[in-house]
Amino acid sequence: MIDPWGSVTVDYEKLIEQFGIKPFADFIEEIEIPHHLMARGIIFGQRDYGRILKSMIEGKPFAVVSGMMPSGKMHIGHKMIVDQLIWYQKKGANIYIPIADMEAYSARSVDFETSKELAVSEYITNYIALGLDLEKKNISTYLQSENKTVGDLAYTLAKKVTFNEMKAIYGFHGSTNIAHLYVPLIQVADILHPQLEECGGPKPSVVPVGPDQDPHIRLTRDIAERFKSKFKFIPPSSTYHRFITGLTGDKMSSSKPNTAIFLSDSPEIAEKKIKSAKTGGRDSLDEQRKLGGIPEVCTVYELVLYHLEPSPKKLTELYKSCKSGNIMCGECKKNVAEMIKDFLNDFAKKREKSKDIAQKILEREPKC
Ligand code: SF4
């Protein structure tokens, strides 16, 4: 059977089974113009997404919370979160983007000034250039260290969380520094604070994450229950997306430049990376003509699937051409290199235009 949305390397079905995450596909029919990441099964799981869907359909308030960790350069894998935020912005969500400078300080020893500088020059600038309107009224981008509402809430919530619980979830031990130990509570408060009375009161909220973040989501939902009578929190919903595979076939990582296309890569560098990327091609051209390629294990196809081809029709054509042996990897890589070069050329111009706006975003008062 042809499955143009297929991708591999992580057994996501198993993840669904193990952690009790429900399939996102359960809702796809009901969503008006789903994002292509949803339609293509890249967003594969959810918890309590029905609440979010209901709010979208009824035009009621809901929040989306998605933090950014200012460490290193943004690569194309990070674009996935921004794409989702853009979609939710169009659906009328209140969006909260905490900048995890406290986490960067406690877990990675990045000082606060550096975090702020990196957040503005790299992350915020890129978010705007990718199309997210950070100047809109219903969006709040803030540094964790500067948001008093979040800090106060974290302290209140910490009262009902024990060290043993944190140890079990995050693997903390006797020599973990106290700042690091405390920072997950800040993140819990990042997620729950949009539901405080001063921020408009309880409302459905959703956190789009990778499956590795699920323990954190479960903790947040538990804490929301523990404080239900005080704050009337609605446990946050979540969605789970697959990770794009690195171009070498390993995990895409900022610390391994050959695995990733960075948003700041020159078109020439990106082209080189595509040309040496791991594909699902056969050992010889003859074999590939006879048996076809294997797009399901091809990192080049994955780039197209996740980021480069909005048209389902064209994506299916590429999938079929590959499967039937009508296109060889050399030609295919050349086409995809052109696509990524176009994207990066256009993006570089948008980045230039976004720089001035980015400088002003953190000067705005956090909404709550
Ligand atoms: Fe990947 Fe394209 Fe080769 Fe198919 S033809 S395996 S999609 S590079």
Short mmCIF file of C-alpha atoms and ligand atoms in Angstrom, two decimals:
data_model
loop_
_atom_site.label_atom_id
_atom_site.label_comp_id
_atom_site.label_asym_id
_atom_site.label_seq_id
_atom_site.Cartn_x
_atom_site.Cartn_y
_atom_site.Cartn_z
CA MET A 1 0.00 0.00 0.00
CA ILE A 2 1.24 3.50 -0.75
CA ASP A 3 1.75 5.61 2.33
CA PRO A 4 3.21 8.97 1.24
CA TRP A 5 3.25 10.21 4.84
CA GLY A 6 5.42 7.39 6.13
CA SER A 7 8.53 8.01 8.16
CA VAL A 8 10.66 5.78 10.30
CA THR A 9 13.46 5.44 12.90
CA VAL A 10 11.32 5.76 16.06
CA ASP A 11 8.52 3.37 16.89
CA TYR A 12 5.84 5.94 17.56
CA GLU A 13 3.09 3.34 17.87
CA LYS A 14 4.98 1.83 20.77
CA LEU A 15 5.27 5.24 22.36
CA ILE A 16 1.52 5.67 22.10
CA GLU A 17 1.00 2.30 23.77
CA GLN A 18 3.57 2.79 26.55
CA PHE A 19 2.64 6.28 27.64
CA GLY A 20 -1.09 6.26 27.04
CA ILE A 21 -0.83 8.99 24.42
CA LYS A 22 -3.83 8.87 22.07
CA PRO A 23 -3.58 9.01 18.26
CA PHE A 24 -3.94 12.48 16.80
CA ALA A 25 -5.69 10.90 13.82
CA ASP A 26 -8.82 10.57 16.00
CA PHE A 27 -9.47 14.29 15.46
CA ILE A 28 -8.14 14.94 12.01
CA GLU A 29 -11.53 14.73 10.23
CA GLU A 30 -13.02 17.36 12.51
CA ILE A 31 -10.28 19.96 12.10
CA GLU A 32 -10.99 22.66 9.58
CA ILE A 33 -7.95 22.86 7.30
CA PRO A 34 -5.52 20.87 9.45
CA HIS A 35 -1.86 21.84 9.33
CA HIS A 36 0.10 19.64 6.93
CA LEU A 37 2.10 18.34 9.91
CA MET A 38 -1.23 17.04 11.24
CA ALA A 39 -2.53 15.77 7.91
CA ARG A 40 0.75 13.94 7.21
CA GLY A 41 0.83 12.18 10.58
CA ILE A 42 3.97 14.04 11.75
CA ILE A 43 1.90 15.24 14.68
CA PHE A 44 0.92 11.75 15.68
CA GLY A 45 -0.33 11.87 19.26
CA GLN A 46 -2.33 13.93 21.73
CA ARG A 47 -3.74 14.12 25.20
CA ASP A 48 -7.17 15.73 25.62
CA TYR A 49 -7.03 17.51 22.27
CA GLY A 50 -10.85 17.40 22.15
CA ARG A 51 -10.96 20.44 24.45
CA ILE A 52 -8.81 22.46 22.08
CA LEU A 53 -10.81 21.42 19.07
CA LYS A 54 -14.06 22.38 20.82
CA SER A 55 -12.66 25.81 21.68
CA MET A 56 -11.53 26.37 18.10
CA ILE A 57 -14.91 25.30 16.70
CA GLU A 58 -16.88 27.41 19.19
CA GLY A 59 -14.55 30.41 18.97
CA LYS A 60 -13.84 30.24 22.72
CA PRO A 61 -10.50 31.27 24.30
CA PHE A 62 -7.69 28.75 24.47
CA ALA A 63 -3.96 29.01 25.01
CA VAL A 64 -0.91 27.51 23.33
CA VAL A 65 2.33 27.40 25.29
CA SER A 66 5.62 26.63 23.63
CA GLY A 67 8.95 27.60 25.13
CA MET A 68 12.24 28.25 23.41
CA MET A 69 15.60 27.31 24.87
CA PRO A 70 18.17 29.83 23.68
CA SER A 71 21.15 27.55 23.16
CA GLY A 72 22.89 27.32 19.82
CA LYS A 73 21.62 27.96 16.33
CA MET A 74 18.16 27.06 15.07
CA HIS A 75 17.99 24.28 12.51
CA ILE A 76 15.18 23.29 10.21
CA GLY A 77 13.85 20.75 12.75
CA HIS A 78 13.03 23.65 15.09
CA LYS A 79 10.87 25.20 12.38
CA MET A 80 8.20 22.61 13.10
CA ILE A 81 7.17 24.29 16.36
CA VAL A 82 7.01 27.73 14.75
CA ASP A 83 4.86 26.34 11.94
CA GLN A 84 2.40 25.04 14.50
CA LEU A 85 2.33 28.36 16.37
CA ILE A 86 1.58 30.19 13.11
CA TRP A 87 -1.32 27.82 12.50
CA TYR A 88 -2.69 28.30 16.02
CA GLN A 89 -2.31 32.07 15.71
CA LYS A 90 -4.60 31.95 12.68
CA LYS A 91 -7.05 29.86 14.73
CA GLY A 92 -7.30 32.64 17.33
CA ALA A 93 -5.19 31.14 20.14
CA ASN A 94 -3.59 33.13 22.93
CA ILE A 95 0.05 32.22 22.49
CA TYR A 96 2.70 32.15 25.21
CA ILE A 97 6.38 31.79 24.36
CA PRO A 98 8.53 31.54 27.47
CA ILE A 99 12.24 31.93 26.82
CA ALA A 100 13.92 29.39 29.05
CA ASP A 101 16.79 31.54 30.28
CA MET A 102 16.49 30.08 33.79
CA GLU A 103 16.81 26.58 32.42
CA ALA A 104 19.75 27.62 30.23
CA TYR A 105 21.44 29.08 33.31
CA SER A 106 20.84 26.16 35.66
CA ALA A 107 21.23 23.23 33.28
CA ARG A 108 23.71 24.57 30.70
CA SER A 109 25.54 27.34 32.54
CA VAL A 110 24.53 30.01 30.01
CA ASP A 111 24.39 33.40 31.75
CA PHE A 112 21.22 35.50 31.55
CA GLU A 113 22.67 38.22 29.32
CA THR A 114 23.88 35.67 26.75
CA SER A 115 20.50 33.92 26.76
CA LYS A 116 18.68 37.19 26.14
CA GLU A 117 21.05 38.20 23.38
CA LEU A 118 20.74 34.81 21.67
CA ALA A 119 16.98 34.73 22.11
CA VAL A 120 16.65 38.06 20.28
CA SER A 121 19.29 37.70 17.57
CA GLU A 122 18.55 34.08 16.70
CA TYR A 123 15.23 32.72 17.96
CA ILE A 124 12.90 35.72 18.01
CA THR A 125 14.31 37.00 14.72
CA ASN A 126 13.78 33.59 13.11
CA TYR A 127 10.29 33.16 14.53
CA ILE A 128 9.26 36.47 12.97
CA ALA A 129 11.00 35.68 9.67
CA LEU A 130 9.20 32.33 9.52
CA GLY A 131 5.89 34.19 9.70
CA LEU A 132 4.84 34.33 13.36
CA ASP A 133 3.45 37.75 14.28
CA LEU A 134 5.01 38.41 17.69
CA GLU A 135 3.62 41.95 17.78
CA LYS A 136 0.00 40.82 17.92
CA LYS A 137 -2.04 41.48 21.04
CA ASN A 138 -2.74 37.85 21.89
CA ILE A 139 0.87 36.69 22.01
CA SER A 140 3.27 36.94 24.91
CA THR A 141 7.01 36.36 24.54
CA TYR A 142 8.90 36.70 27.80
CA LEU A 143 12.06 35.75 29.63
CA GLN A 144 11.32 33.32 32.46
CA SER A 145 13.61 35.30 34.75
CA GLU A 146 11.59 38.50 34.18
CA ASN A 147 8.06 37.14 34.54
CA LYS A 148 7.05 37.67 38.16
CA THR A 149 3.64 36.01 37.73
CA VAL A 150 5.33 32.82 36.53
CA GLY A 151 7.98 32.98 39.29
CA ASP A 152 5.40 33.44 42.04
CA LEU A 153 3.21 30.65 40.69
CA ALA A 154 6.18 28.26 40.46
CA TYR A 155 6.94 28.86 44.13
CA THR A 156 3.33 28.25 45.11
CA LEU A 157 3.17 25.03 43.08
CA ALA A 158 6.50 23.77 44.47
CA LYS A 159 4.81 23.31 47.85
CA LYS A 160 3.05 20.19 46.59
CA VAL A 161 6.00 18.59 44.79
CA THR A 162 8.59 16.48 46.56
CA PHE A 163 12.28 15.89 45.89
CA ASN A 164 11.63 12.15 45.47
CA GLU A 165 9.11 12.89 42.74
CA MET A 166 11.56 15.12 40.87
CA LYS A 167 14.28 12.51 41.27
CA ALA A 168 12.06 9.82 39.78
CA ILE A 169 11.00 11.96 36.81
CA TYR A 170 14.21 13.82 35.93
CA GLY A 171 16.89 11.57 37.40
CA PHE A 172 18.10 14.29 39.77
CA HIS A 173 20.61 13.20 42.42
CA GLY A 174 22.43 14.46 45.47
CA SER A 175 24.79 16.68 43.51
CA THR A 176 22.16 18.29 41.25
CA ASN A 177 22.26 22.03 41.86
CA ILE A 178 19.16 23.50 43.47
CA ALA A 179 18.54 25.92 40.59
CA HIS A 180 18.34 22.98 38.19
CA LEU A 181 16.06 21.13 40.58
CA TYR A 182 13.69 24.09 40.74
CA VAL A 183 13.53 24.92 37.04
CA PRO A 184 10.95 22.26 36.05
CA LEU A 185 8.56 24.06 38.39
CA ILE A 186 9.12 27.25 36.43
CA GLN A 187 8.23 25.34 33.29
CA VAL A 188 5.08 23.97 34.93
CA ALA A 189 4.17 27.55 35.86
CA ASP A 190 4.89 28.67 32.27
CA ILE A 191 2.24 26.20 31.13
CA LEU A 192 -0.35 26.88 33.82
CA HIS A 193 -0.10 30.65 34.33
CA PRO A 194 -2.34 31.55 31.34
CA GLN A 195 -5.16 30.04 33.42
CA LEU A 196 -4.71 32.34 36.42
CA GLU A 197 -7.58 34.78 37.07
CA GLU A 198 -5.32 37.73 36.24
CA CYS A 199 -4.58 36.12 32.85
CA GLY A 200 -8.20 35.57 31.93
CA GLY A 201 -8.98 32.56 34.12
CA PRO A 202 -9.14 28.81 33.48
CA LYS A 203 -9.19 27.85 29.83
CA PRO A 204 -8.13 24.90 27.69
CA SER A 205 -4.46 25.03 26.80
CA VAL A 206 -2.22 22.93 24.62
CA VAL A 207 1.51 22.31 24.59
CA PRO A 208 2.98 20.99 21.32
CA VAL A 209 6.02 18.83 22.15
CA GLY A 210 8.17 15.92 21.07
CA PRO A 211 7.44 12.63 22.88
CA ASP A 212 10.58 13.02 25.00
CA GLN A 213 8.82 15.87 26.80
CA ASP A 214 5.90 13.74 27.94
CA PRO A 215 7.13 13.15 31.53
CA HIS A 216 7.08 16.90 31.94
CA ILE A 217 3.56 17.14 30.54
CA ARG A 218 2.38 14.39 32.90
CA LEU A 219 3.90 16.22 35.88
CA THR A 220 2.20 19.47 34.83
CA ARG A 221 -1.16 17.73 34.49
CA ASP A 222 -0.72 16.12 37.92
CA ILE A 223 0.14 19.44 39.53
CA ALA A 224 -2.83 21.08 37.82
CA GLU A 225 -5.04 18.47 39.55
CA ARG A 226 -3.34 19.05 42.92
CA PHE A 227 -4.20 22.76 42.70
CA LYS A 228 -7.62 22.35 41.13
CA SER A 229 -9.56 23.62 44.13
CA LYS A 230 -7.34 26.71 44.49
CA PHE A 231 -6.95 27.75 40.85
CA LYS A 232 -9.58 25.66 38.96
CA PHE A 233 -6.89 24.67 36.45
CA ILE A 234 -7.94 22.60 33.45
CA PRO A 235 -5.17 20.01 32.94
CA PRO A 236 -3.26 21.11 29.84
CA SER A 237 -3.68 19.19 26.60
CA SER A 238 -0.66 18.22 24.53
CA THR A 239 0.27 17.13 21.04
CA TYR A 240 3.29 15.04 20.06
CA HIS A 241 5.31 15.31 16.87
CA ARG A 242 7.86 13.03 15.33
CA PHE A 243 11.43 14.25 15.12
CA ILE A 244 12.88 14.87 11.71
CA THR A 245 15.83 12.53 11.12
CA GLY A 246 19.26 14.12 10.72
CA LEU A 247 20.76 14.16 7.22
CA THR A 248 23.32 11.54 8.28
CA GLY A 249 20.58 9.21 9.48
CA ASP A 250 21.24 10.07 13.15
CA LYS A 251 19.28 12.47 15.32
CA MET A 252 19.24 16.04 13.94
CA SER A 253 21.30 18.07 16.36
CA SER A 254 22.65 21.62 16.58
CA SER A 255 25.91 20.25 17.96
CA LYS A 256 26.48 18.08 14.87
CA PRO A 257 26.40 20.47 11.89
CA ASN A 258 26.32 17.74 9.25
CA THR A 259 23.07 16.31 10.60
CA ALA A 260 21.15 19.55 10.17
CA ILE A 261 20.36 22.39 7.84
CA PHE A 262 20.58 25.54 9.91
CA LEU A 263 18.28 28.43 9.12
CA SER A 264 21.44 30.54 8.86
CA ASP A 265 23.22 28.16 6.45
CA SER A 266 24.17 29.65 3.11
CA PRO A 267 22.36 28.05 0.14
CA GLU A 268 25.71 26.59 -0.99
CA ILE A 269 26.38 24.89 2.34
CA ALA A 270 22.82 23.54 2.43
CA GLU A 271 23.24 22.18 -1.09
CA LYS A 272 26.42 20.36 -0.06
CA LYS A 273 24.66 18.84 2.94
CA ILE A 274 21.77 17.62 0.78
CA LYS A 275 24.17 16.13 -1.75
CA SER A 276 25.84 14.01 0.92
CA ALA A 277 22.63 13.14 2.82
CA LYS A 278 21.62 9.56 3.55
CA THR A 279 18.92 8.39 1.16
CA GLY A 280 16.76 5.33 0.68
CA GLY A 281 18.45 4.66 -2.68
CA ARG A 282 19.64 1.22 -3.79
CA ASP A 283 23.24 0.11 -4.25
CA SER A 284 23.21 0.58 -8.02
CA LEU A 285 21.18 2.54 -10.56
CA ASP A 286 20.06 -0.71 -12.19
CA GLU A 287 18.77 -2.01 -8.92
CA GLN A 288 17.00 1.26 -8.20
CA ARG A 289 15.32 1.26 -11.62
CA LYS A 290 14.17 -2.30 -10.98
CA LEU A 291 13.17 -2.13 -7.30
CA GLY A 292 12.57 1.58 -6.75
CA GLY A 293 13.90 3.62 -3.83
CA ILE A 294 12.75 3.54 -0.21
CA PRO A 295 11.44 7.01 0.68
CA GLU A 296 10.42 5.75 4.15
CA VAL A 297 14.09 5.68 5.19
CA CYS A 298 15.26 8.64 3.12
CA THR A 299 16.30 11.82 4.95
CA VAL A 300 15.92 13.86 1.75
CA TYR A 301 12.33 12.72 1.34
CA GLU A 302 11.71 13.54 4.98
CA LEU A 303 12.84 17.13 4.45
CA VAL A 304 10.35 17.45 1.62
CA LEU A 305 7.61 15.79 3.67
CA TYR A 306 8.09 17.99 6.73
CA HIS A 307 9.08 21.31 5.26
CA LEU A 308 9.49 21.78 1.56
CA GLU A 309 6.41 20.57 -0.30
CA PRO A 310 3.07 22.00 0.78
CA SER A 311 1.16 20.32 -2.05
CA PRO A 312 -0.10 16.79 -1.15
CA LYS A 313 -0.39 16.05 -4.87
CA LYS A 314 3.25 16.86 -5.62
CA LEU A 315 4.43 15.01 -2.54
CA THR A 316 2.56 11.88 -3.63
CA GLU A 317 4.06 12.21 -7.12
CA LEU A 318 7.57 12.27 -5.67
CA TYR A 319 6.77 9.29 -3.46
CA LYS A 320 5.44 7.29 -6.39
CA SER A 321 8.35 8.26 -8.67
CA CYS A 322 10.79 7.09 -6.03
CA LYS A 323 8.95 3.84 -5.28
CA SER A 324 8.61 2.94 -8.94
CA GLY A 325 12.25 3.65 -9.76
CA ASN A 326 11.37 6.49 -12.11
CA ILE A 327 13.64 8.96 -10.36
CA MET A 328 17.22 8.36 -9.25
CA CYS A 329 18.66 9.85 -6.06
CA GLY A 330 21.10 12.14 -7.90
CA GLU A 331 18.32 13.93 -9.77
CA CYS A 332 16.07 13.92 -6.73
CA LYS A 333 18.76 15.47 -4.51
CA LYS A 334 19.38 18.13 -7.13
CA ASN A 335 15.68 19.07 -7.11
CA VAL A 336 15.50 19.13 -3.33
CA ALA A 337 18.70 21.19 -3.12
CA GLU A 338 17.01 23.76 -5.38
CA MET A 339 13.97 23.79 -3.09
CA ILE A 340 16.06 24.34 0.02
CA LYS A 341 18.14 27.02 -1.71
CA ASP A 342 14.99 28.91 -2.68
CA PHE A 343 13.73 28.61 0.87
CA LEU A 344 17.00 29.86 2.42
CA ASN A 345 17.41 32.74 -0.03
CA ASP A 346 13.91 33.94 0.73
CA PHE A 347 14.39 33.35 4.45
CA ALA A 348 17.63 35.36 4.57
CA LYS A 349 15.76 38.40 3.19
CA LYS A 350 12.95 37.99 5.70
CA ARG A 351 15.49 37.63 8.50
CA GLU A 352 17.04 40.99 7.64
CA LYS A 353 13.63 42.64 7.77
CA SER A 354 12.79 40.96 11.10
CA LYS A 355 15.85 42.12 13.04
CA ASP A 356 14.51 45.53 14.11
CA ILE A 357 11.15 44.14 15.19
CA ALA A 358 12.90 41.39 17.15
CA GLN A 359 14.83 43.96 19.20
CA LYS A 360 11.56 45.41 20.51
CA ILE A 361 9.67 42.24 21.38
CA LEU A 362 11.12 41.74 24.86
CA GLU A 363 10.55 45.40 25.70
CA ARG A 364 6.84 44.69 25.77
CA GLU A 365 5.41 43.89 29.19
CA PRO A 366 4.65 40.19 29.50
CA LYS A 367 0.86 39.78 29.27
CA CYS A 368 0.66 38.08 32.64
FE1 SF4 B 1 15.17 9.56 -1.45
FE2 SF4 B 1 14.72 10.77 -3.72
FE3 SF4 B 1 16.42 8.69 -3.59
FE4 SF4 B 1 13.80 8.32 -3.33
S1 SF4 B 1 14.85 9.06 -5.15
S2 SF4 B 1 15.39 7.44 -2.04
S3 SF4 B 1 13.16 10.18 -2.25
S4 SF4 B 1 16.67 10.71 -2.63
#
